[in-house]
PDB file of C-alpha atoms in Angstrom:
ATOM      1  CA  UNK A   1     -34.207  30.491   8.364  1.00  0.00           C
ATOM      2  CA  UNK A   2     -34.335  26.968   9.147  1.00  0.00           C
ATOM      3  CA  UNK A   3     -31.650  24.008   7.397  1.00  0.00           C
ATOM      4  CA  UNK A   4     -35.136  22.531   6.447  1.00  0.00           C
ATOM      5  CA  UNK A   5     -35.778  25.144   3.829  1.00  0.00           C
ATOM      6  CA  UNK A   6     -32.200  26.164   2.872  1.00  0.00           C
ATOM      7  CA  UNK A   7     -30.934  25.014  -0.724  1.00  0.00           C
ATOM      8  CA  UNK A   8     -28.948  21.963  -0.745  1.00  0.00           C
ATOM      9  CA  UNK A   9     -25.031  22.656  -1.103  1.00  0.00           C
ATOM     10  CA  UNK A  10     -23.232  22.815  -4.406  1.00  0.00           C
ATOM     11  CA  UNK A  11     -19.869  21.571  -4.377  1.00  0.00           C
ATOM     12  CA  UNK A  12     -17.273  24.036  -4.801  1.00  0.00           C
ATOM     13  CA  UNK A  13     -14.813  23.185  -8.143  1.00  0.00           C
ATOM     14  CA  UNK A  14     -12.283  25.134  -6.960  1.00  0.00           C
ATOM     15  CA  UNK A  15     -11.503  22.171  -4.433  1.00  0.00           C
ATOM     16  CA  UNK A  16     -11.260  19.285  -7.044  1.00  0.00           C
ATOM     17  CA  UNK A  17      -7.636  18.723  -7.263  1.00  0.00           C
ATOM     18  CA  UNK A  18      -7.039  15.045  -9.476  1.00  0.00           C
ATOM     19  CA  UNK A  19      -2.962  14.777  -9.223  1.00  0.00           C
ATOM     20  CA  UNK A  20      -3.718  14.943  -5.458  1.00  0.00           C
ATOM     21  CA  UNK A  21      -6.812  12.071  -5.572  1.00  0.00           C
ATOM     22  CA  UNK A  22      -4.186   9.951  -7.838  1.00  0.00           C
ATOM     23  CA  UNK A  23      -1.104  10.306  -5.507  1.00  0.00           C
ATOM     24  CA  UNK A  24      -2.729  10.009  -2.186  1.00  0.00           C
ATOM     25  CA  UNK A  25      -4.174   6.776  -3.715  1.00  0.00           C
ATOM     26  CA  UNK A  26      -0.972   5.649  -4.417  1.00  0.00           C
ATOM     27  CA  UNK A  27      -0.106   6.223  -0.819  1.00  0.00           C
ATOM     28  CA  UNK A  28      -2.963   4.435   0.336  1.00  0.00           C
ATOM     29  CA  UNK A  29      -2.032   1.480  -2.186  1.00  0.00           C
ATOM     30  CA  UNK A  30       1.706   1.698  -0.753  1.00  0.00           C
ATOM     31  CA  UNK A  31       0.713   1.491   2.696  1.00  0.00           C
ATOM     32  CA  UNK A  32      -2.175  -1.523   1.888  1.00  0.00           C
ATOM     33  CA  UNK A  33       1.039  -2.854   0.437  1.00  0.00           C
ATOM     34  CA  UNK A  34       3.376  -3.002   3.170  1.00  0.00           C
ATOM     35  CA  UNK A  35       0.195  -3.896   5.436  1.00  0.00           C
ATOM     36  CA  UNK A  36      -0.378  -6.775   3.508  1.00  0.00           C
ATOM     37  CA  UNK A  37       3.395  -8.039   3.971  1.00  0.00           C
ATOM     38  CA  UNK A  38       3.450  -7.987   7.180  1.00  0.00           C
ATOM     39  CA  UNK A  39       0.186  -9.968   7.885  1.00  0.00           C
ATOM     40  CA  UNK A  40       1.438 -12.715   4.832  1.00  0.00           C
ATOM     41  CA  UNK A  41       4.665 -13.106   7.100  1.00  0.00           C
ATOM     42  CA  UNK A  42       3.100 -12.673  10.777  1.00  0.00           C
ATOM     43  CA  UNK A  43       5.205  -9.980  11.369  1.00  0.00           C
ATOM     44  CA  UNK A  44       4.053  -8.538  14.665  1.00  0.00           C
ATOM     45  CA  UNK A  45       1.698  -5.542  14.837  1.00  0.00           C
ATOM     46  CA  UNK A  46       3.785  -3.392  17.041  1.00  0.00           C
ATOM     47  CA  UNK A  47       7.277  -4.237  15.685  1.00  0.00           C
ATOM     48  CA  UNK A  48       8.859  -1.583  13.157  1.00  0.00           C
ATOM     49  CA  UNK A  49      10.242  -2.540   9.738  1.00  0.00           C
ATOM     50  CA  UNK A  50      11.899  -1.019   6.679  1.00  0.00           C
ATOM     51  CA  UNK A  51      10.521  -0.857   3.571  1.00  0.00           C
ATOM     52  CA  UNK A  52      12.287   0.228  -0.258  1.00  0.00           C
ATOM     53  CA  UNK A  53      10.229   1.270  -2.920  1.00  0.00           C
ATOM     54  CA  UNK A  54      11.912   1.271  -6.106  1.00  0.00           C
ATOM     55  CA  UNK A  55      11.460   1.630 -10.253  1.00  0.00           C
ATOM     56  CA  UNK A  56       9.016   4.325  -9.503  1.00  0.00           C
ATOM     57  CA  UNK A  57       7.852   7.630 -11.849  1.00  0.00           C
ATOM     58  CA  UNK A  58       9.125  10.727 -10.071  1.00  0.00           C
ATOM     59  CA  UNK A  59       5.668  11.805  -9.382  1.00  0.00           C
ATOM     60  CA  UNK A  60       5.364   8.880  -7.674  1.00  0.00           C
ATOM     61  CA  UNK A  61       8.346   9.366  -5.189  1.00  0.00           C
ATOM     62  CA  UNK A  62       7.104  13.211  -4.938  1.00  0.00           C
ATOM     63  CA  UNK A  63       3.824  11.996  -3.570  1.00  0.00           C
ATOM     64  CA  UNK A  64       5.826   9.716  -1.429  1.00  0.00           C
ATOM     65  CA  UNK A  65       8.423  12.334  -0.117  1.00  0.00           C
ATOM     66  CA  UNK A  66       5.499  14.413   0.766  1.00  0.00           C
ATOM     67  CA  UNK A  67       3.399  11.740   2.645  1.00  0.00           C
ATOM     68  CA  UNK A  68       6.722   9.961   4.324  1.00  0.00           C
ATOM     69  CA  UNK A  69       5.516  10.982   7.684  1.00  0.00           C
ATOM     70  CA  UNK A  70       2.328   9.179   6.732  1.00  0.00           C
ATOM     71  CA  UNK A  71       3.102   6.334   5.487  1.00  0.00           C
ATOM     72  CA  UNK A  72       5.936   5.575   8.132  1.00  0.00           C
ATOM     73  CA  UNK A  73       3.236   6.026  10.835  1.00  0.00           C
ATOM     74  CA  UNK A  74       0.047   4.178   8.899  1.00  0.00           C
ATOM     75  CA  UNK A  75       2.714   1.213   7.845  1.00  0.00           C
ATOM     76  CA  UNK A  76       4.647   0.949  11.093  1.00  0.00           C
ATOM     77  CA  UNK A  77       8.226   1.765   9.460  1.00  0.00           C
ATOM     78  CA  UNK A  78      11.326   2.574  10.994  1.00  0.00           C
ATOM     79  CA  UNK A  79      12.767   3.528   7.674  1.00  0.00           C
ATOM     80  CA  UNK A  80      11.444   4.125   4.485  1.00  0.00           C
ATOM     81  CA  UNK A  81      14.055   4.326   1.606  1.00  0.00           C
ATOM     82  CA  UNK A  82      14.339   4.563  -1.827  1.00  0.00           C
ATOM     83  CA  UNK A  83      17.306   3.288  -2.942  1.00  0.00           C
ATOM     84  CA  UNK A  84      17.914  -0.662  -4.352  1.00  0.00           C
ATOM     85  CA  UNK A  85      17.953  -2.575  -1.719  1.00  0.00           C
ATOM     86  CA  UNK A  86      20.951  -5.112  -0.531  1.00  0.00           C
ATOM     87  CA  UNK A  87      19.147  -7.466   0.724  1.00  0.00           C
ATOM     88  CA  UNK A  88      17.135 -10.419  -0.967  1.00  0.00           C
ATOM     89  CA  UNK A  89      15.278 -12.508   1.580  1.00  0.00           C
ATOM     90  CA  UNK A  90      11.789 -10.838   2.306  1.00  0.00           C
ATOM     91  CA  UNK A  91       8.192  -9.725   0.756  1.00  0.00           C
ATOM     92  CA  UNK A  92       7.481  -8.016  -2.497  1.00  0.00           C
ATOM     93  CA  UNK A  93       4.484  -6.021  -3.768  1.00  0.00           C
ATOM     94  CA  UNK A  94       4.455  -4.373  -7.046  1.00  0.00           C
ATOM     95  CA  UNK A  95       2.251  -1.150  -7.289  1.00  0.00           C
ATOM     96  CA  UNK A  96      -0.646  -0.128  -9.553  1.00  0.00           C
ATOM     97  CA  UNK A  97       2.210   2.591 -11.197  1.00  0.00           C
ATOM     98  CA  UNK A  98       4.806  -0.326 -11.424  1.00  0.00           C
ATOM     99  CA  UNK A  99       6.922   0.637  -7.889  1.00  0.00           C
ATOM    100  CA  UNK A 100       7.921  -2.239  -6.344  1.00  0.00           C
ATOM    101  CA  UNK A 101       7.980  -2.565  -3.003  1.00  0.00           C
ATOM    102  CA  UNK A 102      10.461  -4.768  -0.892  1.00  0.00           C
ATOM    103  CA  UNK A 103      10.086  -5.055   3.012  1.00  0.00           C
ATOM    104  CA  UNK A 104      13.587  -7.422   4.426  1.00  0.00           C
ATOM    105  CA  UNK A 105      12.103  -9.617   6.634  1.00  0.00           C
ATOM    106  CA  UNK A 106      15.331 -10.976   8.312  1.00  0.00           C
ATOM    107  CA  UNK A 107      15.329  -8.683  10.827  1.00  0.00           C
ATOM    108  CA  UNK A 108      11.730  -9.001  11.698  1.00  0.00           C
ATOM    109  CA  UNK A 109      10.853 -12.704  11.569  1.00  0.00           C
ATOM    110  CA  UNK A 110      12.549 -15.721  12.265  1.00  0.00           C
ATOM    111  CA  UNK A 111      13.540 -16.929   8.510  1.00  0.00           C
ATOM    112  CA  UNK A 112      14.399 -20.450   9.639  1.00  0.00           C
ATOM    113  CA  UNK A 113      11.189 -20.844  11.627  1.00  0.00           C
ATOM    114  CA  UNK A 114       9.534 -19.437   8.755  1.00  0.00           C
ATOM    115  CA  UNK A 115      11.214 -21.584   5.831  1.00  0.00           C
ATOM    116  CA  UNK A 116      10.515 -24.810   8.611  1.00  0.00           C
ATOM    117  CA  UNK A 117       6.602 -23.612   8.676  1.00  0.00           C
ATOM    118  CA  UNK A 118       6.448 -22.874   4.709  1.00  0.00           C
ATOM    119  CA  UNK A 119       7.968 -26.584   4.304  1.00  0.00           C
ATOM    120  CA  UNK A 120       5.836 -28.293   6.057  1.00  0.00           C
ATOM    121  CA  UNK A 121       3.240 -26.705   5.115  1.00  0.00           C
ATOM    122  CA  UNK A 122       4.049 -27.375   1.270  1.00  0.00           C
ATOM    123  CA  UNK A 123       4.289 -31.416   2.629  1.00  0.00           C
ATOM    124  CA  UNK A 124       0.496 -31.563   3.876  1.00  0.00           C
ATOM    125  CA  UNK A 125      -0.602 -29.709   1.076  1.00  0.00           C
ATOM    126  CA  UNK A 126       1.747 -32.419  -1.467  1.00  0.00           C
ATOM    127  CA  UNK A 127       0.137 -35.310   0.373  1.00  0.00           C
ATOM    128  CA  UNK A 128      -3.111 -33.615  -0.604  1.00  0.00           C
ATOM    129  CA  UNK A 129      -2.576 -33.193  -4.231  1.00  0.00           C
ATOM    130  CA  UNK A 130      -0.743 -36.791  -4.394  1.00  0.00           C
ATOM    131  CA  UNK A 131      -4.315 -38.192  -3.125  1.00  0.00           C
ATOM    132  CA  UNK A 132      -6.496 -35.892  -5.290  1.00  0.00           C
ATOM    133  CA  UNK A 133      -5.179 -37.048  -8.287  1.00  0.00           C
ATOM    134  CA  UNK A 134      -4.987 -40.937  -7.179  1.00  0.00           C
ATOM    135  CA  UNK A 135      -8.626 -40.237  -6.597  1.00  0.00           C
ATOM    136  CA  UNK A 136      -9.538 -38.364 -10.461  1.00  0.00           C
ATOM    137  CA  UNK A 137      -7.078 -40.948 -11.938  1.00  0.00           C
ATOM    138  CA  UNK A 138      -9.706 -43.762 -10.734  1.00  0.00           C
ATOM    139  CA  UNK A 139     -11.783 -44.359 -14.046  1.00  0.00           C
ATOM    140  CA  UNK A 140     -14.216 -46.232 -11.755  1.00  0.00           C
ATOM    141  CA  UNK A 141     -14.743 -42.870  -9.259  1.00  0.00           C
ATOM    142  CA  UNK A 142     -14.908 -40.434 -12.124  1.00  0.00           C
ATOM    143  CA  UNK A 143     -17.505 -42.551 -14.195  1.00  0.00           C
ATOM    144  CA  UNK A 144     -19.665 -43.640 -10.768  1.00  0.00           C
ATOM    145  CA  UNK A 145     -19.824 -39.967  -9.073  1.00  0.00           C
ATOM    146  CA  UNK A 146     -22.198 -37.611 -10.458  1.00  0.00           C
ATOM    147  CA  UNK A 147     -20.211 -35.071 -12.514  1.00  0.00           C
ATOM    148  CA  UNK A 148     -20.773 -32.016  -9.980  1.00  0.00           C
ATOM    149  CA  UNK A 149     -18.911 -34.360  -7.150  1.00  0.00           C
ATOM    150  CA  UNK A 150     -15.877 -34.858 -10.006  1.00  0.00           C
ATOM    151  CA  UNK A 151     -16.010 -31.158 -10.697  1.00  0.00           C
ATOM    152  CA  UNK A 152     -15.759 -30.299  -7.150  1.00  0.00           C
ATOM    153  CA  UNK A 153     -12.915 -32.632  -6.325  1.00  0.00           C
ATOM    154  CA  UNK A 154     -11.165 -30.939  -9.635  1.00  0.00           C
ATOM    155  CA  UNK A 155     -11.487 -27.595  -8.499  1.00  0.00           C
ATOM    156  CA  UNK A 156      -9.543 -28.906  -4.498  1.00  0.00           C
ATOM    157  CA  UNK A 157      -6.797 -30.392  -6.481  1.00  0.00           C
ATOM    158  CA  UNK A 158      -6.511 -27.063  -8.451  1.00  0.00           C
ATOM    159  CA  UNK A 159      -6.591 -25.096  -5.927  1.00  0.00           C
ATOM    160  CA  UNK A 160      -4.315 -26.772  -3.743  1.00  0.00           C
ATOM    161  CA  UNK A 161      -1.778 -26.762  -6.231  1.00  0.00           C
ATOM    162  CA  UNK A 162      -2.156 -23.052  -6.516  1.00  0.00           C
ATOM    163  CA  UNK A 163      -1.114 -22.984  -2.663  1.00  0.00           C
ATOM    164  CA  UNK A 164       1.595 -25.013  -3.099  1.00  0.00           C
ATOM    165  CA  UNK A 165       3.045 -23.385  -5.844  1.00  0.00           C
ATOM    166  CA  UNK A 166       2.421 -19.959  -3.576  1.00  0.00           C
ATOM    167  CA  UNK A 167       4.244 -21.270  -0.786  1.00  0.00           C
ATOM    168  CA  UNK A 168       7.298 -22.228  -2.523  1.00  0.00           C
ATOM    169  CA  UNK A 169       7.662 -19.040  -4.462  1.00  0.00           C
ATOM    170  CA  UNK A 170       7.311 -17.941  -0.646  1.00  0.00           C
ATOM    171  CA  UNK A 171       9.877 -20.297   0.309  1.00  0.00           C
ATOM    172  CA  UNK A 172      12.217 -19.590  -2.777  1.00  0.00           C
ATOM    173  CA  UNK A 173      11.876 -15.138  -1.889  1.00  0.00           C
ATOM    174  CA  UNK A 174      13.095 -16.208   2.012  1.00  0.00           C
ATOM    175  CA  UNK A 175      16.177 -17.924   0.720  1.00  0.00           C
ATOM    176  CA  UNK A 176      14.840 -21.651   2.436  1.00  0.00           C
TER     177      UNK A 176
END
């Protein structure tokens, strides 16, 4: 007998299991979650955090409970809870089930640093937009330039007022 000749396998449908696909999925999406905190407030890669995940369906916390061990090690968490958290200042994430997820970030970043950084950042970018719409305010620019230039100057101003208007929600969630 040689693997060249043999029949190709049939998947056994005893396996299939769909609650498990869905809640592992959900762990995944918690984890991506917390993940994607940490790298929107530079928290660093080796440093522990807590996370809360809250408003949840109690399959949802089931899958959780089970996977804890998981998601503590994949996420980098010191503590994983599930009660309403005290404090206000850090990130959210709201899952694909409607769990919302809050990390505190006052013990793992420096807030005032952070609200300092945010600010100045939301400066540059208001210098930006004041200039942008000098610029598309000029009748003489946005008759003269051909209309892909205009379009293209449009679509900076609009998305640099989508930043800034990130940034201070981002500001407004640390408590600056």
């Amino acid at each position: 007998a040689t693997i060249m000749l043999a029949r190709w396998p049939r998947p056994d449908a005893r396996a299939a299991d769909p609650a498990a696909l869905r809640d592992f999925a959900l762990v995944q999406e918690l984890v991506g979650a917390i993940r994607g905190i940490r790298a929107e407030y530079a928290v660093q890669p080796g440093q522990q955090i807590r996370a809360t995940v809250t408003a949840m369906p109690a399959t949802t916390r089931r899958a959780f409970d089970a996977e804890r061990g998981t998601i503590t090690r994949l996420a980098r968490l010191a503590t994983l809870s599930f009660e309403a958290p005290d404090e206000t200042v850090g990130g959210h994430a709201v899952l694909s089930d409607g769990s919302t997820v809050f990390v505190p970030l006052g013990d793992a970043i420096d807030v005032d640093r952070e609200c300092r950084r945010l600010g100045d950042e939301v400066s540059r970018l208001r210098t930006l937009i004041d200039g942008q719409e000098r610029k598309l305010g000029n009748a003489q620019f946005t008759s003269r330039a051909p209309a892909d230039v205009v379009e293209r100057e449009r679509a900076k101003l609009k998305s640099w007022t989508e930043q800034s208007e990130v940034l201070a929600q981002k500001r407004e969630l640390l408590g600056c």
